[in-house]
Every structure is written in structure tokens, then in C-alpha cells.
Amino acid sequence: MEWSWLLVLVCPLMMIFMMFGMKGSHSHGHGQGQASPSNVDQGVQQQLSELREQNELLRREVEKLSRKPV
């Protein structure tokens, strides 16, 4: 009997189990070198505000370019 097909079936199953195992490890305490959730939230909020400013500048520039006569 050839067992090579068994590896084809076992590989995806092992990946599923490993993904569930890693998911559980993320909910534990923060180690050294990791940012706390409040720092991460502040960083995300800062990036979001910067992106909004850039978006507004680009929107204004597009409006200016669309108003110019051809």
C-alpha cells in the first residue's frame, strides 16, 4: 500500500491544528518588546488621521485638476 497520499491529507490537517494553536497563544499576556494595546491603538489612530489628511489633500488636488480648462 502506498502511503504518500496520506501525507497529502495530513499536511492540511496539521496546518489547521497549528493555526488554532497559534490563535490561542495570542490572547495571553504581553511579553517584553511588545506594545501594549493602548500604544497600538494610539499608533493606529495617528496613522488613520495622517491618512485622512493625505486623502483630503489628494481630493483637493484632483478637484483643482478637474476644474482646469483643457
Coordinates of C-alpha atoms in Angstrom, one line a residue, residues 13-58:
L13 CA -5.0 18.9 8.8
M14 CA -1.8 19.7 10.7
M15 CA -1.9 23.3 9.4
I16 CA -5.4 23.7 10.7
F17 CA -4.4 22.5 14.2
M18 CA -1.4 24.7 14.2
M19 CA -3.4 27.7 13.3
F20 CA -5.9 27.1 16.1
G21 CA -2.9 26.6 18.5
M22 CA -1.4 29.9 17.5
K23 CA -4.7 31.7 17.8
G24 CA -4.9 30.7 21.4
S25 CA -1.4 31.9 22.2
H26 CA -2.1 35.4 21.1
S27 CA -4.6 36.0 23.9
H28 CA -2.0 35.6 26.7
G29 CA -0.1 38.3 28.4
H30 CA 2.3 40.7 26.5
G31 CA 5.9 39.8 26.6
Q32 CA 8.9 42.2 26.6
G33 CA 9.2 44.2 23.4
Q34 CA 5.6 44.0 22.5
A35 CA 3.5 47.1 22.5
S36 CA 0.5 47.3 24.8
P37 CA -2.9 47.6 23.3
S38 CA -3.3 51.3 24.2
N39 CA 0.0 52.1 22.4
V40 CA -1.1 50.1 19.4
D41 CA -4.4 51.9 19.4
Q42 CA -2.7 55.3 19.6
G43 CA -0.4 54.4 16.7
V44 CA -3.3 53.2 14.6
Q45 CA -5.3 56.4 15.4
Q46 CA -2.3 58.5 14.4
Q47 CA -1.8 56.7 11.1
L48 CA -5.5 57.0 10.4
S49 CA -5.5 60.7 11.0
E50 CA -2.5 61.1 8.7
L51 CA -4.2 59.1 6.0
R52 CA -7.3 61.2 6.3
E53 CA -5.2 64.4 5.9
Q54 CA -3.4 62.9 2.8
N55 CA -6.8 61.8 1.4
E56 CA -8.2 65.3 1.8
L57 CA -5.1 66.9 0.1
L58 CA -5.4 64.5 -2.8

